[in-house]
XYZ file of C-alpha atoms in Angstrom:
403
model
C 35.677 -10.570 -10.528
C 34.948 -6.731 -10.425
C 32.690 -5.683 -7.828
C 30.075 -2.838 -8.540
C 31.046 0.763 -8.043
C 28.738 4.061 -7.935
C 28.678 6.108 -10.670
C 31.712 8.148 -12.735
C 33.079 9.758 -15.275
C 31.986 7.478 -18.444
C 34.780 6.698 -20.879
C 32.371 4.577 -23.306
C 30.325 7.318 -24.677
C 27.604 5.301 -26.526
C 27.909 2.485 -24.320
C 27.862 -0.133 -26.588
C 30.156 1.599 -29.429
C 34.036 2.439 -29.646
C 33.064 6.207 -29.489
C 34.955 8.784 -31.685
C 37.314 9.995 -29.278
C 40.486 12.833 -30.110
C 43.592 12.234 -27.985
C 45.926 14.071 -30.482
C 47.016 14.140 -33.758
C 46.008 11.398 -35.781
C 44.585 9.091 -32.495
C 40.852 9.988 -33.789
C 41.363 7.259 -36.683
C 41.254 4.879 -34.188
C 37.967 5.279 -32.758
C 35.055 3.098 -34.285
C 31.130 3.526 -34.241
C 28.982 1.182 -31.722
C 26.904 0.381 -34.874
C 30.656 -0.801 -36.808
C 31.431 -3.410 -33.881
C 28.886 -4.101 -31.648
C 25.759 -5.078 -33.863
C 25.349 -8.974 -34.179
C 21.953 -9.810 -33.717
C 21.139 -10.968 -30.771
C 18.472 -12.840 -29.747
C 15.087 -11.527 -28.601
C 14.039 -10.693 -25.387
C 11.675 -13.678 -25.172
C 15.880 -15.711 -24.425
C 14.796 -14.721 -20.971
C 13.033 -17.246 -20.110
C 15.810 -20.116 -21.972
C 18.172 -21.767 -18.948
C 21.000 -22.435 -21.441
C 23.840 -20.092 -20.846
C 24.300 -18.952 -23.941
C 20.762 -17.788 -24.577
C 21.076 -16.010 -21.370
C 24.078 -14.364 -22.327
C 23.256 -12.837 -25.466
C 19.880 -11.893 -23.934
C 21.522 -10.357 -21.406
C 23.676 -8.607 -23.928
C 20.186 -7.700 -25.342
C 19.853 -5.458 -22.863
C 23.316 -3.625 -22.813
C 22.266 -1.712 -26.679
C 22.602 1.939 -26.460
C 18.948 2.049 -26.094
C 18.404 0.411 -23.116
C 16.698 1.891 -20.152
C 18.558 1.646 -16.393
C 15.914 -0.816 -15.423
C 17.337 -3.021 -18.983
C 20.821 -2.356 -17.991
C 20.058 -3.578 -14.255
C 18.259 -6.232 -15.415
C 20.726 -7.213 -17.900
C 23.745 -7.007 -15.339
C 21.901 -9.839 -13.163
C 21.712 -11.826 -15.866
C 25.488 -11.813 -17.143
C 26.112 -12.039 -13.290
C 24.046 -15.265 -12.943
C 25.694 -16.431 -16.161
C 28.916 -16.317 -14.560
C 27.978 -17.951 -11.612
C 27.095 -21.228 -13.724
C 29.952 -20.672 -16.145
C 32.818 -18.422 -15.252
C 34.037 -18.830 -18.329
C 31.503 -17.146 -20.582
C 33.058 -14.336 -22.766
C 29.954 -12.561 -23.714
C 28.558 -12.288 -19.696
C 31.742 -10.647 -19.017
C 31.939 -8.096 -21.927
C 28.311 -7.469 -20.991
C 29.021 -6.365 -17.608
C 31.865 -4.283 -19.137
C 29.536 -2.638 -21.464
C 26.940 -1.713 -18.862
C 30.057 -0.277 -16.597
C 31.312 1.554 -19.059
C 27.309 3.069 -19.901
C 27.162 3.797 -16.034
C 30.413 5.849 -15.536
C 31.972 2.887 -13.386
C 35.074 3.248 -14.917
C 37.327 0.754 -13.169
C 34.671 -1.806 -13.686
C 34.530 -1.234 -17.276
C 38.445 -1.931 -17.567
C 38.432 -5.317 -15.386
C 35.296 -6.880 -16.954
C 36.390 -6.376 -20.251
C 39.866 -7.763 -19.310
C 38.427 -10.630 -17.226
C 36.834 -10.903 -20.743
C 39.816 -10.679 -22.871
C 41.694 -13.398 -20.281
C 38.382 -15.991 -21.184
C 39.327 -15.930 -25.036
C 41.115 -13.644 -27.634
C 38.466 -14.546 -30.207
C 36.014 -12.074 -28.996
C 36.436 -9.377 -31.273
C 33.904 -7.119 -29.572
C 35.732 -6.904 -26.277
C 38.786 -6.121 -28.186
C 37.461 -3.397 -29.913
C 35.919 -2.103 -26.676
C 39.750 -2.521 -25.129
C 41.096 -0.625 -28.284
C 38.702 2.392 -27.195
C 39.758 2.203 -23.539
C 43.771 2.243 -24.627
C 43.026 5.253 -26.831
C 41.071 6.937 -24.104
C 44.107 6.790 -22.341
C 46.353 7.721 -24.799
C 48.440 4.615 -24.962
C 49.754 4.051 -28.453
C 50.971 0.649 -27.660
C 48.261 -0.963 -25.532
C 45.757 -0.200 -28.531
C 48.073 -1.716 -31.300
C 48.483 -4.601 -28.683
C 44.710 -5.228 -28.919
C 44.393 -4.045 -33.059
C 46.565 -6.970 -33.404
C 44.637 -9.797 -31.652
C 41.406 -8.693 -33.066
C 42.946 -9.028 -36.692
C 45.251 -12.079 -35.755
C 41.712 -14.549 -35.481
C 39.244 -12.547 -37.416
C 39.468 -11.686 -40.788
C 36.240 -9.716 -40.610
C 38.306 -7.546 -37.807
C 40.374 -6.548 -40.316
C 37.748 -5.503 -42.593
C 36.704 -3.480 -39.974
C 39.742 -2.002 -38.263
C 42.032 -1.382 -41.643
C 40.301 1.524 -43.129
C 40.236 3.035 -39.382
C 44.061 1.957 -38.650
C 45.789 3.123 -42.324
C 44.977 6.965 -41.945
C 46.918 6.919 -38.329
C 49.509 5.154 -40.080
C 50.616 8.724 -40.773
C 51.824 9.258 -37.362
C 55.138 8.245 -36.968
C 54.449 6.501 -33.381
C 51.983 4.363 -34.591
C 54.036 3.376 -37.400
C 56.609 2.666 -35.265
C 54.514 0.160 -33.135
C 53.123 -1.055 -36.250
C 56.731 -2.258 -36.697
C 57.291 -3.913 -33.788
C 54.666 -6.330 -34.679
C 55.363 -6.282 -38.503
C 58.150 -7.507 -38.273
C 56.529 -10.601 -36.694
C 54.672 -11.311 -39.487
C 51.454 -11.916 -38.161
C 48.853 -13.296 -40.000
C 46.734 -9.822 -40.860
C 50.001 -8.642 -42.667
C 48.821 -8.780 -46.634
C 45.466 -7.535 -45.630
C 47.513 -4.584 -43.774
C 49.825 -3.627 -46.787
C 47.340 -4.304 -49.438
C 45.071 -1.090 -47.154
C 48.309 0.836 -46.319
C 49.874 0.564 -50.535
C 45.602 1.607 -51.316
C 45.619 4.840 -48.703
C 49.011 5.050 -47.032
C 49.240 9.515 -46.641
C 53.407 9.420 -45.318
C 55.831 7.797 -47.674
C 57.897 8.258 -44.645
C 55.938 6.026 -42.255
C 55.172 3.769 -45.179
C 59.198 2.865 -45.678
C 59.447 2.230 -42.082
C 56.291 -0.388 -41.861
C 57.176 -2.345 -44.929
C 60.875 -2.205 -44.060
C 60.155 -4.204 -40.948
C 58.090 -7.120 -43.007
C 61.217 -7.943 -44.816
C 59.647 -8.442 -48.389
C 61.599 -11.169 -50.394
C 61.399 -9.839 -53.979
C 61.549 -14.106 -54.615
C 58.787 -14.518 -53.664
C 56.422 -13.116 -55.870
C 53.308 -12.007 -54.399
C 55.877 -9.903 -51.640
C 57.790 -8.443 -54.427
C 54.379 -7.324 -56.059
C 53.321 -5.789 -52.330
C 56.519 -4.057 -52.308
C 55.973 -2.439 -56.210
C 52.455 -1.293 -55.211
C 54.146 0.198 -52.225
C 57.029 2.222 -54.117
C 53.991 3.270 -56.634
C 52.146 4.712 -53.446
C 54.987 7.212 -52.590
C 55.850 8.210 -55.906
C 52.302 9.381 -56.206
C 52.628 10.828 -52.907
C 55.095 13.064 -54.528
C 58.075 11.384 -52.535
C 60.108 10.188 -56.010
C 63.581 10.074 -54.636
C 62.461 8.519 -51.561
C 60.713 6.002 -53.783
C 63.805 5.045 -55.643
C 66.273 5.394 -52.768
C 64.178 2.677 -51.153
C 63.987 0.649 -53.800
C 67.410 0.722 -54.074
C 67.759 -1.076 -50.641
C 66.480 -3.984 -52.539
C 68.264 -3.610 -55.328
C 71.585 -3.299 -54.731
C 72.688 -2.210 -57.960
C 74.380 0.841 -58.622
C 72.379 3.904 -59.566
C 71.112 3.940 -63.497
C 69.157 6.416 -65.790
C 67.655 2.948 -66.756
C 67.059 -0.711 -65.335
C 67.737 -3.741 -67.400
C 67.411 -1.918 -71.282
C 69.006 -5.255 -72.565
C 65.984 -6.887 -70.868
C 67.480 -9.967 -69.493
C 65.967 -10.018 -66.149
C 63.023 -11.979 -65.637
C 62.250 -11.163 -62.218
C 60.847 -7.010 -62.253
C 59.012 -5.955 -59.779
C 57.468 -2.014 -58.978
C 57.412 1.028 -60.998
C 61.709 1.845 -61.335
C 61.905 -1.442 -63.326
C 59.979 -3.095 -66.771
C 56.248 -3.789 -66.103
C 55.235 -5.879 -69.024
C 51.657 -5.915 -70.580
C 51.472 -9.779 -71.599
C 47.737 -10.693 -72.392
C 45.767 -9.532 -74.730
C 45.987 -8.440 -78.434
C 48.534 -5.980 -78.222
C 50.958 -7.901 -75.538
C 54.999 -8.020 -75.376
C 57.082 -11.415 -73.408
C 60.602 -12.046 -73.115
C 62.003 -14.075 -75.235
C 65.338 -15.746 -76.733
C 66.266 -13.653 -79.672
C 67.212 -16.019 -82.937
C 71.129 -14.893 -83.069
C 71.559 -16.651 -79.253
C 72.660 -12.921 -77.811
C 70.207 -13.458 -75.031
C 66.574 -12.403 -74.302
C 64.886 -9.178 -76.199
C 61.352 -7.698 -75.801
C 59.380 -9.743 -78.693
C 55.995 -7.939 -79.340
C 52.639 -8.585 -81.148
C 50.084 -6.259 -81.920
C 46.650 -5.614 -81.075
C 43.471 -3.910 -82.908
C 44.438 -0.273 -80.903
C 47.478 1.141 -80.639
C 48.916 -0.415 -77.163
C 51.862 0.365 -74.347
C 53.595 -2.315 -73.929
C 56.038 -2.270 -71.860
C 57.089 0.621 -69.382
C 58.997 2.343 -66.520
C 59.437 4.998 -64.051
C 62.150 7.374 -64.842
C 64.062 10.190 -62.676
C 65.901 12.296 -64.911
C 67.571 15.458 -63.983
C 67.084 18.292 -65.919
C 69.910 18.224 -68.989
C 70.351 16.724 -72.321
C 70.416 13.096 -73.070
C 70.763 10.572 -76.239
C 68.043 7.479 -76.306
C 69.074 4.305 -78.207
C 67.643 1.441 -78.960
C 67.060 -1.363 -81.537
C 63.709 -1.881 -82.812
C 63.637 -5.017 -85.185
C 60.426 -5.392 -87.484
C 59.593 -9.152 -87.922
C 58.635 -8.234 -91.306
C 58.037 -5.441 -93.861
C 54.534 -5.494 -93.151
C 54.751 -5.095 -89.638
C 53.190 -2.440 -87.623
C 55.734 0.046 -85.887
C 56.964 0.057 -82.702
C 58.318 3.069 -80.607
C 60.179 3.662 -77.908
C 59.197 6.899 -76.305
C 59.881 9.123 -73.219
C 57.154 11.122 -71.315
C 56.951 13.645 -69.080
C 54.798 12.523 -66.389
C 53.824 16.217 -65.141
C 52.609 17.508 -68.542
C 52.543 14.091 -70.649
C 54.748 16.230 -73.221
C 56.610 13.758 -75.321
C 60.454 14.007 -74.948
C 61.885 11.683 -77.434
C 60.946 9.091 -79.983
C 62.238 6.147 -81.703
C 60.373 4.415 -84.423
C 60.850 0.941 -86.109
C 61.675 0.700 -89.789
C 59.389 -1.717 -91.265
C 62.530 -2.377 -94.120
C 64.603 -3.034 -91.124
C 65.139 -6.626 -89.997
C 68.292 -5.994 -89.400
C 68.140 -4.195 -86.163
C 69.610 -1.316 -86.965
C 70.780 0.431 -83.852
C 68.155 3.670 -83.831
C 69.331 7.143 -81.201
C 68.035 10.724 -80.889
C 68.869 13.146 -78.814
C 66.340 15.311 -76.183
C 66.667 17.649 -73.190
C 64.707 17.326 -69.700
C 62.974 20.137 -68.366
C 62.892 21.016 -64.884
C 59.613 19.990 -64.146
C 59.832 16.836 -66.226
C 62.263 14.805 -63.516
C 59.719 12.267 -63.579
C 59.240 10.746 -66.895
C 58.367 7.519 -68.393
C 59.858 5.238 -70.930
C 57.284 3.483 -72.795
C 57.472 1.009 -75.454
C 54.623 0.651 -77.787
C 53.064 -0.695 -80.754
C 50.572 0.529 -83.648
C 47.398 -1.289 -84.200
C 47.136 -4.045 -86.772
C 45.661 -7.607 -87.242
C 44.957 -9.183 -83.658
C 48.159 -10.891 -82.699
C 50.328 -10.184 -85.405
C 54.206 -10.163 -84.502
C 55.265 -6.717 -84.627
C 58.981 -7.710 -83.895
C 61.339 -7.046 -81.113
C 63.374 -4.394 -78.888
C 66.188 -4.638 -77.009
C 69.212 -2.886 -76.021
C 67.642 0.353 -75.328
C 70.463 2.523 -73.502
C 70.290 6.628 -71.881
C 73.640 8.201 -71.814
C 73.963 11.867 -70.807
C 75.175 14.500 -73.100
């Protein structure tokens, strides 16, 4: 075990806390308050006088608060160290010692209590957040991610704590990459991680590279969802084409104006393909049209006027021709559009409107022109209000050509 050195330099600044501590750009995110991670409540003072080893441990650690006079801490340190001496193996007497070091400016101490601490049990989450402060104090990128991901691996309220300090440093490209180095292990804080990171993620750069390494199966559903709230995040980061260039790693497609306007997949995921609004009044589903030419976009109505259906767009500045069929289920349906909107302004580009006398399916087309500052747009399918539920009709083979 450590032995007791005089007095240095301290490197735990509130003693008790993972102090706010810069070591270059973006390493401040990782620092975390002593009130954040080091404030269960320990028994009283009166656990003095108990001979279990617990009690005597967390009264010991009692006296290790940021409060705590040199007689506590002194007193306090005998304790842990009498702890120990009837069970070696007690976590909490070790991080205690650590703490006081690291309150009395005995450095060295401070690092080999807390990782004669961390070698007792990986479930402590208090020395590892004390360990994450020591690695950033040093400037060691690696060694703190090493401990960020044992704290979250057995504690889920770790996570809670250490994800809305960890996702604004995911901006800096070396902690993303180290990120992915354990990413792409899956460990178990992974959803928790990408649900924080697609919720605050600042570099859709970084953000490509961290979910690249999970290896999202767009089978499985709740990863293909991670991965569309992800591609949503950068396009509002203002990264479009990096969006859909990414996307298109998944989908191996060729390039289109528009995914899937005959609407026979049933498995779209993210913003660049059909996000369907299927509950409530005014809803839309896929469904097997009645002349057996595959699946169309069948829609009902709802007491407002209701999207639908709808997608991201990236369309170059030029002209184009929309067409689409629009097939009321009756005469006395309400309408249904297809339109196209520039998401900068929310200017309306183009329209194409349902012909209640039309059951036919009448192919419908107009022409429109982009602007420059109208590359992204949205297609957007829609229906008027009307009687809660009432088949509108359906859509299907909507098509974008260039002029």
């Amino acid at each position: 075990m450590p032995t007791q050195m005089g007095p240095r330099r301290t490197r735990f600044p509130t003693a008790l806390g993972i102090a706010l501590i810069g070591v270059g750009a973006a390493w401040w995110s990782f620092a975390v308050t002593a009130m954040q991670v080091l404030k269960p409540a320990y028994p009283s003072i009166g656990l003095l006088g108990l001979v279990s080893t617990e009690g005597q441990a967390a009264a010991a650690a009692n006296l290790a608060t940021p409060e705590a006079t040199t007689a506590d801490r002194l007193k306090g340190r005998n304790m842990a160290l009498a702890v120990l001496r009837r069970e070696p193996g007690n976590v909490v007497a070790a991080r205690t010692l650590g703490v006081i070091a690291g309150a009395e400016g005995r450095e060295s101490d401070f690092i080999r209590w807390l990782a004669y601490g961390e070698s007792l049990s990986r479930r402590d989450s208090a020395t590892e957040f004390a360990l994450i402060e020591e690695r950033v104090a040093a400037g060691d990128v690696s060694g703190a991610l090493l401990h960020y991901n044992r704290a979250m691996q057995v504690s889920v309220d770790a996570r809670d704590t250490l994800l809305p300090i960890l996702i604004p440093a995911t901006g800096d490209m070396s902690v993303a990459k180290g990120l992915a180095s354990f990413l792409r292990r899956r460990p178990l804080w992974w959803p928790h991680f990408v649900q924080a990171l697609n919720g605050g993620g600042t570099n859709p750069a970084t953000m490509r590279l961290m979910l690249k390494a999970l290896h999202l199966r767009l089978q499985e559903p709740s990863e293909a969802a991670a991965l569309g709230d992800g591609l949503q995040r950068m396009i509002a980061l203002g990264d479009h084409d990096g969006a859909f260039a990414f996307y298109r790693t998944f989908r191996k497609a060729p390039p289109s104006l528009l995914r899937d306007g005959d609407f026979n997949r049933t498995d779209s995921f993210g913003p660049f393909e059909w996000s369907l609004n299927s509950e409530g009044g005014g809803s839309s589903t896929l469904q097997e049209r009645t002349d057996g030419s595959g699946l169309a976009l069948f829609v009902s109505a709802g007491d407002t006027d209701t999207d639908v259906a709808w997608q991201t767009l990236l369309l170059p500045s030029r002209n184009y021709q929309l067409a689409g069929r629009l097939v009321a289920e009756a005469a006395s349906s309400p309408p249904m559009t297809v339109r196209i909107q520039c998401a900068a302004t929310g200017i309306e580009l183009a329209r194409l409107t349902s012909v209640p006398s039309d059951t036919e399916g009448t192919p419908l087309k107009t022409q429109f022109h982009v602007p420059e500052n109208c590359r992204l747009s949205k297609i957007l399918i829609s229906v008027a209000a009307a009687a809660e539920g009432q088949a509108a009709g359906w859509v299907d083979d909507i098509a974008l050509t260039r002029l």
